[in-house]
Structure formats: C-alpha cells, structure tokens
Backbone as a ProteinNet text record, in pm:
[ID]
protein_1_A
[PRIMARY]
MELGLQGKSVLVTGASKGIGLGCAELFAAEGASLHLAARGKELLETRREAIRSAHQVDVQVHPIDLAVSGSAEELVERCGDVDVLVNNAGAIPGGTVDQVDEPRWREAWDLKVFGYINITRQYFRRMRDRGGGTIINVIGMAGESYDAAYIAGTAGNASLMAFTRGIGSTSIDQGVRIVGVNPGAVETDRIRALLAGKAETELGDRERWREFLSNLPLGRAASVAEVANVVVFLASERASYLSGIIVTVDGGRAARGGTF
[TERTIARY]
-1178.2	-1288.2	-1265.9	-1341.5	-1294.4	-1381.1	-1212.6	-1223.8	-1298.5	-1283.2	-1333.6	-1152.4	-1019.7	-935.7	-848.2	-918.5	-859.7	-831.6	-690.7	-694.3	-719.5	-807.8	-724.6	-599.1	-581.4	-467.4	-461.3	-374.3	-357.9	-229.5	-237.8	-110.8	-69.7	43.4	56.8	166.3	155.9	286.2	360	499.7	555.6	559.3	591.2	581.7	673.9	810.9	936.9	928.8	862.4	841.4	768.2	766.7	628.7	516.6	446.5	316.2	259.6	308	332.4	378.4	441.4	508.1	389.2	400	263.7	177.2	125.7	-38.6	-14.4	119.5	158.2	160	189.3	259.3	78.8	-13.5	-154.2	-197.2	-213.7	-260.5	-238.7	-87.4	-41.4	-60	-80.9	-117.2	-310.1	-371.2	-525.3	-553.3	-417.6	-402.5	-445.5	-419.8	-365.6	-243.7	-286.4	-157.8	-89.8	39.4	71.5	169.4	147	216.4	287.3	412.8	490.2	562.9	517	617.3	679.7	807.8	890.9	1023	1073	1184	1275.6	1304.3	1439.6	1373.1	1547.6	1487.9	1587.3	1678.2	1719.3	1643.8	1597.2	1476.3	1348.3	1312.2	1217.9	1226.3	1287.5	1350.7	1373.3	1410.8	1406.7	1263.7	1191.7	1093.1	1003.3	1022.6	901.3	966	1104	1144.4	1106.9	1030.3	1051.8	866.5	813.9	637.8	630.5	670.2	654.3	716	782.5	892.1	725.5	643.4	601.3	460.4	449.8	232.5	200	319.9	335	194.6	208.6	121.2	262.7	132.4	240.2	257.6	418.2	448.9	546.4	467.1	558.2	574.1	735.9	815.1	815.1	820.4	786.8	883	1023	1131.4	1071.1	1090.1	938.7	981.3	999.5	1022.3	835.5	782.3	641.3	572.2	751.2	766.9	725.6	801.1	827.5	679	690.4	547.9	540.8	466.5	454.2	457.1	478.7	508.9	368.1	303.3	151.2	148.5	119.3	122.4	222.7	329.4	393.5	388.4	350.7	293.6	198.6	57.1	-23.9	-63.2	67.1	77.4	165.2	257.9	290.1	266.6	173.7	37	-114.8	-146	-265.8	-332.6	-482.4	-547	-591.8	-637.7	-582	-711.8	-767.5	-919.4	-827.7	-792.2	-707.9	-575.3	-603.4	-474.2	-484.7	-329.3	-337.6	-209.7	-224.3	-197.8	-118.3	16.6	96.7	215.8	298.9	399.4	389.9	534.1	565.8	597.3	648.6	729.9	717.9	652.8	630.8	734.9	861.4	927.9	862.2	900.7	847.1	920	848.3	882.4	804.1	801.1	700.3	725.2	667.6	644.6	739.5	798.3	953	1080.5	1040.5	1153.9	1139.4	1048.3	1008.7	1017.3	1107.3	1072.3	1053.8	1052.5	950	983.7	1131.6	1156.2	1196.3	1166.7	1128.2	962.4	896.2	732	711.5	707.2	670.1	705.8	891.4	907	847	791.4	701.7	604.9	533.6	464.9	398.9	488.9	470.3	451.3	537.4	579.6	424.2	387.1	276	146.2	126.6	-34.3	-27.6	18.9	17.6	19.1	162.3	111.8	-20.4	-67.3	-175.7	-246.2	-332.9	-407.7	-359.6	-277.9	-256	-218.4	-197.5	-230.4	-366.8	-436.3	-645	-676.7	-653.2	-702.9	-697.9	-584	-538.3	-634.2	-665.4	-743.3	-863.8	-893	-1043.5	-1135.7	-1045.8	-1090.2	-1104.5	-983.9	-995	-1114.3	-1088.3	-1177.8	-1357.4	-1377.6	-1519.2	-1544.7	-1472	-1501.8	-1456.3	-1437.4	-1459	-1536.1	-1594.8	-1730.8	-1690.5	-1581.3	-1576.2	-1400.7	-1417.2	-1242.3	-1289.5	-1145.2	-1137.7	-958.2	-993.5	-872	-874.3	-742.1	-742.2	-609.6	-642.8	-547	-511	-326.2	-306.3	-250.7	-320.4	-266.3	-237.7	-292.9	-203.5	-248.8	-210.8	-330.8	-362.6	-247.7	-220.7	-349.9	-371.9	-456	-603.7	-577	-724.1	-697.7	-579.8	-502.7	-418.4	-430.6	-348.3	-205.5	-118.2	46.1	22.1	93.9	201.2	372.3	408.2	532.4	541.2	439	387.2	404.3	406.4	233.2	290.6	371.8	385.5	318.7	249.6	251.4	61.3	55.2	-91.3	-106.1	-83.9	-205.4	-213.3	-101.6	-109	-164.7	-179.9	-317.3	-393.1	-431.5	-617.5	-623.8	-562.3	-586.1	-611.6	-586.4	-554.7	-663.2	-772.1	-868.4	-955.2	-958.9	-1034.3	-1121	-976.7	-957.6	-1058.2	-1006	-1065.8	-1233.8	-1285.7	-1423.7	-1451.3	-1414.5	-1502.7	-1548	-1409.8	-1463.2	-1471.6	-1439.9	-1486.5	-1734.9	-1674.1	-1858.8	-1966.3	-1921.9	-1986.2	-1899.9	-1789.1	-1734.9	-1857.6	-1861.1	-1929.5	-2015.9	-2140.5	-2186.4	-2148	-2026.8	-2040.1	-1914.3	-1914.2	-1883.6	-1712.5	-1712.1	-1521.5	-1558	-1500.6	-1498.4	-1372	-1363.4	-1230.8	-1253	-1133	-1134	-1032	-1047.7	-891.3	-860.5	-750	-685.8	-649.7	-632.1	-532.3	-411	-324.8	-256	-243	-240.7	-137.5	15.2	83	189.9	173.7	294.2	339.9	453.5	457.3	604.1	705.6	779	818.5	949.2	1034.8	1192.6	1226.2	1108.8	1115.8	1150.9	1033.3	988.8	1091.8	1130.7	1175	1386.9	1363	1536.4	1485.1	1357.1	1363.6	1385.6	1251.2	1291.3	1406.3	1509.1	1639.1	1704.7	1717	1830.4	1744.3	1611.4	1577.1	1562.7	1619.6	1624.5	1820.1	1860.6	2003.7	2035.2	1999	1972.9	1890.2	1799.6	1741.3	1788.9	1828.3	1796.4	1988.1	2041.7	2208.2	2196.6	2053.7	2065.1	1927.4	2005.4	1904.8	1845.8	1814.7	1771.2	1653.1	1642	1536.4	1404.4	1469.3	1330.1	1175.8	1170	1015.5	938.3	1063.1	944.8	868.7	940.1	829.8	723.6	675.2	574.1	466.3	527	452.6	303	256.9	129.9	62.5	66.5	-23.2	-131	-195	-342.6	-232.5	-280.4	-189.2	-41.2	-20.2	135.8	252.3	204.2	283.3	205	310	227	149.9	90	42.4	213.2	66.4	193	174.3	268.1	202.1	148.2	96.7	3.4	-137.2	-170.4	-301.1	-320.5	-253	-262.9	-347.5	-228.2	-294	-381.6	-421.5	-516.1	-691.5	-655	-756.9	-755.3	-655	-640.6	-699.4	-662.3	-716.3	-819.9	-910.8	-1069.3	-1151.2	-1019.7	-1120.6	-1170.3	-982.4	-1017.7	-1108.1	-1156.5	-1251.2	-1426.8	-1491.9	-1619.4	-1673.6	-1630.3	-1721	-1717.8	-1619.8	-1648.6	-1706	-1824.1	-1885.5	-1964.9	-2005.2	-2043.7	-2001.3	-1877.5	-1776.2	-1726.7	-1745.6	-1678.8	-1719.9	-1531.1	-1542	-1525.2	-1490.3	-1468.1	-1303.8	-1292.6	-1169.2	-1162	-1065.3	-1066.8	-951.4	-947.4	-842.8	-792.3	-670.4	-646.2	-509.6	-570.7	-435	-458.6	-546.4	-625.9	-713	-716.1	-809.7	-759	-629.1	-540.5	-605.1	-685.2	-693.7	-831.3	-876	-1060.7	-1014.7	-888.8	-860.5	-789.8	-750.8	-738.2	-595.5	-514.1	-375	-285.9	-192.6	-84.8	26.1	43.9	199.7	317.7
136.8	129.5	-26	-103.1	-250.1	-210.1	-199.2	-187.5	-349.5	-404.7	-537.4	-577.1	-501.6	-541.9	-693.4	-765.1	-854.2	-966.2	-1027.3	-1161.6	-1053.5	-932.7	-888.4	-854.2	-884.3	-843.2	-718.3	-653.7	-479.7	-468.1	-421.5	-324.8	-242.3	-183.8	-39.9	-11.6	86	125.6	290.6	258.4	380.6	365.2	255	157.3	206.3	152.6	208.4	312.6	444.7	483.6	598.3	679.6	868.9	762	835.9	792.1	663.8	605.5	463.9	339.9	329.8	337.6	325	472.9	481.8	365.4	399.6	317	142.4	117.2	-34.6	-57.9	17	6.7	-48.2	83.7	22.5	-59.1	-70.6	-242	-329.6	-330.6	-468.3	-459.6	-328.1	-316	-383.3	-355.3	-381	-562.3	-624	-781.9	-885.8	-660.6	-682	-751.2	-898.5	-864.5	-796.3	-787.1	-690.5	-694.4	-647.6	-630.9	-541.3	-498.8	-336.8	-324.8	-244.7	-221.9	-50.6	-87.2	19.2	15.2	143.5	67.4	-12.8	12.2	24.8	-145.8	-205.4	-342	-395.4	-294.9	-336.3	-201	-140.7	-91.8	-145.5	-201.8	-270.9	-375.8	-493.1	-601.8	-523.9	-415.4	-355.8	-375.8	-272.2	-250.3	-439.1	-521.2	-615.3	-683.6	-683.8	-741.9	-651.6	-531.6	-497.4	-508.7	-480.1	-478.3	-666.4	-750	-906.3	-888.2	-850.8	-887.1	-792.8	-657	-627.5	-658.9	-740.6	-774.1	-836	-944.9	-1093	-1139	-1021.2	-1026.7	-1114.8	-1190.6	-1168	-1063.7	-1066.4	-926.5	-979.5	-889.4	-927.8	-788	-834.4	-717.2	-739	-598.2	-647.7	-462.1	-524.3	-431.5	-394.7	-258.7	-235	-99.5	-38.3	41.6	63.8	108.3	183.9	257.6	378.6	470.6	334.3	253.3	163.5	149.5	112.7	53.7	-85.1	-145.8	-277.6	-343.5	-233.3	-245	-295.8	-190.5	-269.1	-420.5	-422.8	-601.3	-694	-645.1	-707.4	-735	-571.7	-641.7	-660	-673.5	-711.4	-878	-937.4	-1082.4	-1174	-1073.2	-1100.4	-1108.6	-1026.9	-1012.2	-1096	-1150.4	-1135.4	-1056.8	-1121.2	-1041.9	-1046.3	-886.4	-878.5	-733.6	-735.9	-636.1	-519.9	-446.2	-335.7	-286.9	-198.8	-112.1	0.5	43	221.9	231.9	330.3	412.5	566.2	503.1	579.3	618.6	548	556.5	741.2	770.6	905.6	972.5	1115.7	1255.5	1325	1424.9	1545.2	1652.5	1680.5	1793.1	1933.7	2025.8	2153.2	2251.4	2346.4	2426.4	2455.1	2576.2	2698.5	2584.9	2655	2594.9	2594.3	2702.5	2730.9	2695.2	2626.8	2495.7	2412.7	2337.4	2186.8	2155.4	2119.8	2083.3	1961	1904.2	1815.5	1683.9	1670.3	1524.2	1467.6	1569	1606.2	1570.9	1671	1602.1	1484.4	1433.2	1335.1	1213.3	1230.4	1124.8	1140.3	1227.1	1274.2	1175.1	1196.1	1142	1093.4	939	789	770	778.3	753.6	756.5	927.4	895.6	877.6	940.7	1001.3	880.1	840.6	698.7	627.1	593.3	488.1	431.1	524.6	529.6	483.9	562.6	462.4	346	352.3	195.3	58.6	120.4	-14.5	-17.5	88.6	90.2	62.4	38.4	-28.7	-151.3	-204.1	-365.5	-432.3	-379	-402	-371.6	-290.7	-237.6	-412	-441.7	-524.3	-651.2	-634.8	-784.6	-771.9	-673.3	-653.3	-662.4	-617.3	-653.5	-779.8	-833.8	-991.4	-1069.9	-1062.1	-1128	-1061	-943	-910.2	-801.5	-726.3	-635.7	-587.3	-497.7	-462.8	-269.9	-220	-57.8	-37.7	52.2	172.3	288.1	267.1	456.8	493.8	670.9	716.4	830	825.1	919.2	983.5	1205.1	1256.8	1396.6	1471.6	1587	1705.5	1797.5	1939.6	2031.6	2027.6	2078.3	2085.5	1942.9	1956.5	1990.7	2083.9	2137	2277.7	2290.6	2454.9	2480.3	2533.7	2549.1	2624.1	2630.2	2684.6	2635.1	2792.1	2783.5	2748.2	2784.9	2697.9	2584.5	2459.2	2360.9	2302.4	2327	2333.5	2228.8	2106.3	1971.9	1871.2	1943.9	1882.1	1869.8	2004.1	2096.1	2035.2	2009.1	1936.1	1809.7	1749.7	1614.4	1507	1606.9	1602	1658.7	1676.8	1742.1	1662.3	1620.4	1464.3	1361.2	1306.7	1211.7	1226.7	1357.7	1399.3	1343.9	1418.3	1360	1263.3	1173.7	1011.5	960.4	972.1	868	952.1	1091.8	1094.3	1005.6	1078.3	973.7	833.2	757.3	641.3	540.4	623.1	611.7	660.3	710.8	760.8	610.6	534.4	418.6	328.4	339.4	209.9	119.5	181.7	116.9	46.7	48.3	-48.7	-111.9	-180.9	-323	-391.4	-285.8	-369	-312.8	-170.6	-141.9	13.8	27.8	187.7	264	315	453.2	553.8	594.9	743.4	785.9	899.2	983.5	1043.9	1039.8	1113.6	1257.8	1351.4	1476.3	1479.7	1456	1514.1	1658.8	1800.4	1858	1842.3	1912.8	1928.1	1827	1697.8	1635.8	1595.6	1569	1546.5	1485.5	1467.1	1340.3	1340.2	1252.4	1266.5	1386.1	1369.2	1418	1575.6	1647.3	1748	1797.7	1722.4	1782.3	1819.9	1735.1	1776.1	1919.5	1953.3	1996.5	2208	2159.1	2263.5	2292.8	2197.5	2229.6	2327	2252.6	2331.5	2480.8	2451.4	2634.2	2729.2	2616.2	2746.2	2747.3	2655.1	2738.6	2787.5	2802.7	2930.5	3015.4	3052.6	3218.2	3234.5	3134	3172.8	3092.5	3077.5	3097.2	2963.1	2827.6	2756.3	2695.5	2537.8	2444.8	2369.9	2381	2373.6	2446.7	2525.3	2600.5	2579.6	2478.1	2456.7	2450.8	2473.1	2423	2602.8	2704.8	2783.2	2846.7	2740.6	2789.8	2683.1	2632.2	2595.8	2632.5	2741.3	2795.5	2852.6	2905.2	2969.2	2888.7	2762.9	2631.7	2623	2581.3	2499	2410.2	2473.3	2456.4	2417.5	2558.9	2558.6	2439.4	2357.7	2260.7	2160	2052.5	1962.1	1871.2	1773.3	1693.5	1590.4	1496.8	1390.5	1255.9	1122.5	1035.5	992.9	982.7	879.4	923.3	1090.3	1133.2	1126.7	1079.4	1089.1	946.3	853.8	688.3	677	719.8	683.6	723.3	813.9	794.3	702	707.3	541.1	518.5	426.9	264.4	313.8	415.3	365.7	351.4	463.6	463.3	349.9	188.8	95.1	9.8	10.6	-64.8	-30	-90.1	-126.8	-41.5	63.5	193.9	283.4	289.7	359.4	299.2	206.7	164.5	227.9	385.2	423.6	485.3	555.8	568.9	582.6	630.5	650.5	794.2	772.5	891	1009	1026.2	1101.5	1122.7	1239.1	1315.2	1378.6	1275.5	1363.8	1450.5	1591.6	1634.6	1633.6	1599.2	1621.1	1726.3	1854.7	1893.7	2097.9	2053.4	2092.4	2219.9	2170.6	2318.2	2453.1	2400.6	2479.3	2531.3	2433	2464.8	2580.4	2536.2	2585.8	2732.7	2801.6	2856	3000.8	2921.7	2923.7	2954	2834.7	2914.6	2763.3	2844.1	2690.7	2647.5	2570.2	2540.1	2625.6
-232.7	-365.1	-428.5	-421.1	-513.5	-613.4	-753.2	-829.1	-958.6	-844.9	-980.2	-1083.1	-1079.1	-1112.9	-1142.8	-979.9	-928.1	-1081.9	-1120.6	-1271.4	-1390.2	-1398	-1563.5	-1619.3	-1706.5	-1797	-1932.4	-1846	-1863.6	-1981.2	-2070.7	-2135	-2115.8	-2083.8	-2073.6	-2190	-2258.4	-2321	-2262.7	-2291.2	-2222.7	-2057.7	-2058.6	-1872.4	-1845.8	-1844.7	-1787.9	-1665.9	-1724.6	-1623.5	-1619.7	-1526.4	-1521.5	-1503.3	-1594.8	-1546.9	-1642.5	-1722.3	-1770.9	-1682	-1591.6	-1471.6	-1326.2	-1311.6	-1222.2	-1244.1	-1372.8	-1377.9	-1393.4	-1433.2	-1414.2	-1263.8	-1157.2	-1041.2	-937.1	-965.5	-929.9	-988.7	-1138.1	-1213.6	-1100.2	-1057.5	-1034.5	-854.1	-795.2	-612.5	-631.3	-777.5	-753.5	-798.4	-892.8	-865.5	-999.9	-1108.7	-1246.1	-1314.9	-1400.8	-1458.6	-1562.2	-1585.8	-1710.7	-1767.5	-1926	-1943.5	-1986	-2033.5	-1997.2	-2171.6	-2204.6	-2330.9	-2307.9	-2395	-2437.2	-2485.1	-2515.6	-2577.3	-2500.5	-2391.9	-2302.6	-2262.9	-2288.4	-2277.7	-2063.4	-2041.5	-1938.7	-1803.3	-1839.2	-1782.9	-1803.5	-1861.9	-1825.5	-1789.7	-1739.2	-1660.1	-1506.9	-1541.1	-1371.3	-1310.4	-1406.3	-1344.7	-1340.5	-1402.7	-1438.7	-1273.2	-1236	-1081.9	-956.2	-983.3	-823.1	-847.1	-968.2	-961.6	-878.5	-987.2	-894.4	-727.5	-721.5	-594.2	-465.1	-477.8	-436	-466.2	-543.5	-616.5	-610.7	-656.6	-658.7	-802.7	-940.9	-964.1	-1101	-1231	-1325.8	-1447.4	-1449.8	-1543	-1700.2	-1764	-1864.7	-2003.6	-1987.1	-2074.7	-2236.7	-2271.4	-2394.1	-2487.5	-2482.6	-2555.1	-2715	-2717.6	-2852.1	-2876.4	-3000.8	-3062.1	-3209.6	-3118.9	-3142.3	-3277.2	-3312.5	-3396.2	-3521.3	-3536.6	-3628.2	-3720.6	-3822.9	-3829.1	-3831	-3863.8	-3818.3	-3686	-3633.3	-3455.4	-3370.7	-3394	-3316.8	-3327.1	-3398.9	-3496.9	-3417.9	-3442.2	-3374.7	-3186.3	-3156.9	-2988.6	-2963.4	-3025.1	-3055.5	-3082.6	-3150.9	-3115.2	-3016.2	-3011	-2817.4	-2714.9	-2704.3	-2575.7	-2556	-2733.4	-2713	-2668.7	-2641.4	-2527.1	-2434.6	-2416.5	-2270.4	-2253.4	-2092	-2109.7	-2084.6	-2101.5	-2044.7	-2140.1	-2237	-2275.1	-2267.5	-2245.6	-2221.2	-2262.8	-2393.8	-2446.5	-2318	-2398.4	-2287.6	-2351.1	-2464.7	-2539.4	-2518.7	-2581.8	-2654.9	-2575.7	-2648.6	-2593.2	-2703	-2741.3	-2838.3	-2800.9	-2896.7	-2872.8	-2854.6	-2821.7	-2817.3	-2922.5	-2898.2	-2997.1	-3115.2	-3142.5	-3285.5	-3392.1	-3469	-3592.5	-3668.7	-3647.6	-3714.4	-3665.4	-3556.3	-3469.1	-3512.4	-3514.6	-3500.8	-3678.6	-3768.7	-3863.8	-3895.4	-4030.8	-4067.9	-4018.5	-4023.3	-3967.1	-3846.7	-3753.5	-3616	-3640.6	-3697.1	-3619.5	-3668	-3746.2	-3833.8	-3741.3	-3680.2	-3558.2	-3439.3	-3446.6	-3286.1	-3280	-3433.8	-3439.6	-3471.8	-3559.4	-3573.3	-3408.6	-3341.4	-3191.2	-3130.4	-3141.2	-2978.3	-3105.9	-3212	-3236.5	-3375.5	-3451.9	-3518.1	-3462.7	-3360.6	-3240	-3180.1	-3075.7	-3042.3	-3104.9	-3253.2	-3331.8	-3365.7	-3433.6	-3493.4	-3411	-3268.5	-3140.3	-3092.1	-3110.2	-3071.5	-3188.4	-3313.2	-3417.2	-3410.7	-3367.4	-3369.9	-3232.2	-3099.7	-2979.4	-3027.5	-3085.2	-3000.1	-3173	-3250.9	-3307.9	-3245.6	-3196.9	-3073.6	-2949.3	-2927.8	-2828.1	-2839.6	-2917.1	-3003.6	-3052.2	-3103.3	-3115.7	-2991	-2918.7	-2798	-2697.7	-2719.3	-2588.7	-2521.9	-2479.4	-2433.2	-2379.3	-2331.7	-2313.8	-2308.5	-2239.2	-2196.4	-2276	-2361.5	-2418.3	-2357.6	-2280.3	-2215.3	-2263.8	-2366	-2431	-2351.5	-2299.7	-2220.4	-2302.9	-2318.8	-2376.6	-2392.8	-2333.4	-2257.1	-2283.7	-2198.4	-2148.9	-2278.5	-2333.4	-2510	-2594	-2613.6	-2701.9	-2661.1	-2509.4	-2526.4	-2468.4	-2479.1	-2432.9	-2533.8	-2642.9	-2761.8	-2711.4	-2834.8	-2714.8	-2893.1	-2837.2	-3027.5	-2986.4	-2865	-2871.1	-2828.8	-2848.6	-2883.1	-2971.3	-3116.7	-3152.4	-3215.4	-3228.2	-3320.1	-3162.1	-2987.8	-2913.7	-2937.7	-2929	-2975.4	-3076.7	-3202.9	-3289.5	-3263.2	-3214.3	-3204.2	-3101.7	-2982.8	-2848.6	-2921.5	-2988	-3028.1	-3118.9	-3203.4	-3296.6	-3214.6	-3116.3	-3031.4	-2973.6	-2887.8	-2810	-2893.8	-3053.2	-3158	-3160.2	-3215.8	-3203.7	-3143.5	-2951	-2834	-2899.4	-2874.4	-2870	-3004	-3094.7	-3210.2	-3256.1	-3201.3	-3208.3	-3060.7	-2920.9	-2845.5	-2836.2	-2892.9	-2866.6	-2974.9	-2993.6	-3094.7	-2964.8	-2996.8	-2985.2	-2857.9	-2735.4	-2627	-2624.3	-2783.9	-2811.2	-2913.6	-2880.2	-2952.2	-2758.8	-2628.2	-2572.9	-2592.5	-2557.5	-2603.5	-2529.2	-2425.6	-2364.3	-2470.8	-2482.8	-2488.5	-2431.1	-2397.4	-2312.9	-2286.2	-2257.5	-2237.6	-2138.1	-2102.3	-2000.4	-2069.4	-1951.7	-2008.7	-1924.3	-1878.1	-1783.6	-1818.7	-1671.5	-1708.1	-1701.2	-1661.9	-1560.9	-1448.5	-1449.3	-1423.9	-1325	-1239.3	-1166.3	-1208.8	-1323.7	-1366.9	-1386	-1385.4	-1421.5	-1566.6	-1625.5	-1753.7	-1718.9	-1635.3	-1600.1	-1546.6	-1426.5	-1364.8	-1448.8	-1497.2	-1598	-1679	-1724.2	-1834.4	-1775.5	-1662.1	-1553	-1502.5	-1419.5	-1377.4	-1454.2	-1632.9	-1699.9	-1712.6	-1706.6	-1751.2	-1603.9	-1483.7	-1335.5	-1408.6	-1413.3	-1452.5	-1549.9	-1679.8	-1820.9	-1758.5	-1649.4	-1618.3	-1505.7	-1395.8	-1265.5	-1191.4	-1253.4	-1200.6	-1149.8	-1073	-1010.8	-1082.9	-1067.6	-1077	-1015.8	-871.8	-761.3	-734.3	-772	-834.2	-899.5	-957.1	-1041.7	-998.9	-848.8	-851.1	-844.7	-845.2	-884.8	-1041.7	-1078.9	-1188.3	-1185.5	-1115.4	-1044.2	-955	-930.8	-838.6	-919.8	-1056.9	-1131.7	-1152.9	-1074.5	-1069.4	-1033.6	-1009.4	-900	-777.1	-706.9	-545.8	-536.3	-659.3	-621.2	-651.9	-716.8	-800.4	-898	-967	-1004.8	-973.6	-1048.5	-956.6	-974.3	-930.1	-884.1	-995.2	-996.2	-1164.3	-1064.1	-932.8	-795.4	-911.7	-855.1	-893.6	-1047.7	-1137.3	-1256	-1268.6	-1248	-1249.6	-1214	-1075.6	-1012	-1124.6	-1176	-1233.1	-1358.2	-1402.7	-1534	-1491.7	-1375.8	-1277.4	-1262.2	-1231.6	-1222.9	-1298.8	-1456.4	-1608.8	-1600.4	-1592.3	-1664.5	-1593.2	-1463.6	-1336.1	-1449.2	-1375	-1405.3	-1334.2	-1277	-1173	-1262.5	-1403.9	-1512.3	-1589.6	-1531.4	-1679.1	-1796.6	-1684.1	-1845.3	-1918.9	-1895.6	-1995.7	-2060.3	-2217	-2307.5	-2387.7	-2497.7	-2611.2	-2503.6	-2382.6	-2379.1	-2275.2	-2247.2	-2183.5	-2064.5	-1989.1	-1802.6	-1817.6	-1744.9	-1780.1	-1664.1	-1615.2	-1446.3	-1429	-1415.8	-1435.6	-1303.7	-1238.6	-1101.4	-1179.7	-1330	-1345.5	-1398.8	-1406.9	-1506.4	-1675.2	-1733.9	-1860	-1848.8	-1773.9	-1725.1	-1710.3	-1631.3	-1623.9	-1774.6	-1848.8	-2027.3	-2011	-1924.6	-1930	-1933.5	-1987.8	-2045	-1955.5	-1956.5	-1814.7	-1887
[MASK]
++++++++++++++++++++++++++++++++++++++++++++++++++++++++++++++++++++++++++++++++++++++++++++++++++++++++++++++++++++++++++++++++++++++++++++++++++++++++++++++++++++++++++++++++++++++++++++++++++++++++++++++++++++++++++++++++++++++++++++++++++++++++++++++++++++

C-alpha cells in the first residue's frame, strides 16, 4: 500500500532503540526524511549512519534530554517544521505506590508525561499555523488496563490517553490529527533484559525468559515492527479521518481484562 510519506519530514523521540528506532526505520523505508532525538549521542549517530546507508534519506540527530525544562522548545528550534511528530521517549519504572517515591515518580513523568505534553504543545501550534500535520503519542497498555504494581506508569499513561483524546478531538478541525498508540508487551532489549532477570531469580536460568510470555495472545510479545507498522500507517493520509483516538496493539490482551 502506498502511504504517501515520500519526502515528508518526521521527528521521532526516543529514537535510538526499541519502538522509536523501529518507527524511524519504517518511515525511512517509505522515503521520509528524519529527525531522531534521544539522550545518547553515540548511539544516535550509529543509527543515523545505518538508516542513511539502507534507505538513502536525510537523517539528522539531536542528542537531548527531554525531561529538562525548556528542552522541548530547544528541540523544536533545532528541527523546525515537521509533517509528523512521534512522541516515544520515556520509560516509567515499575513498583507500587509504596515503592515509587516522589523523586523517581517526578523524574519519570518529567520525561514521558510532561515531555509528550510540552513537545505536543510546541508542534501543535506550528502545525496549526501552517495548515496541517500529525502527532502520534506512543503511550502504553497500562493506561487502560490498570496495574497497581506499575502505578506510576498506569497513572501516567492514563493521563496521556486523556490528553491525546482531548486535544485530538478538536485539533482535526484545524488540520492537525493527534492520535495515540498503546503497545502491550513488545519484544525489545528492555523487556528481554527485565524478563531474563526475572527468569534468573524465579527459575534459576536467564535463558528461560520467554516462558513468562506464554500467557499472552499468540504466546509471545508483539514485535517492534508490528507496533511501528501501526504508527506509520496512522501518520499517513490513509488514516486521514482518525484523530482523538487510541489504537491498542496488544493482541486483544486488554480486552480480556489482563495486564502483562
């Protein structure tokens, strides 16, 4: 399917690995030019060279910590106008309300919750003024399938879902579509490391980490590509009547009433 993204400009945050990197690679395959933002300069530069070599598109990288106040404005100034923004930076730690203290909670929300809100605010204004654009917030299934053992993430993701639905419900009237994607469990380096540690502790063998995925639909986590495919489609004109909605990519897990 031709998505019409050839020549479009795309900014992806949290783009050096995982879902963000998967999205960047797929946008590049569609012929889009890229701005990639993440904290680590060296890894970003490595990703840039690999994507340029594979797809012959323009790739610019922006090492930046989006948890720092004023960083959203700085990043927007560096990148200028873009056609598509993918908010993806940030990982909120697990733990119950007794385990996640205020400094850790605030640090995580500064990057993901306020990071998404701040950069959306900046680009919504720009896109509205120039007559069009798309913002996609990669959020997470815990925002709709509540988990007391991941309380900071559940509350943060639920907030971003409400933010996305609220602003996206009317932004389309001004030519700007704002949508969300809620991945369930996704096979990234982060989840492999977390489950390997769990397998070592509970099963005595780090290599048995996949056993913890057996209760998921299809008996596995989603691949990065399966999530990136949805993000890139939503960014295209093929999804032109979608705004203020959340697409859940979890194989039906949330609808079954379960958490990962």
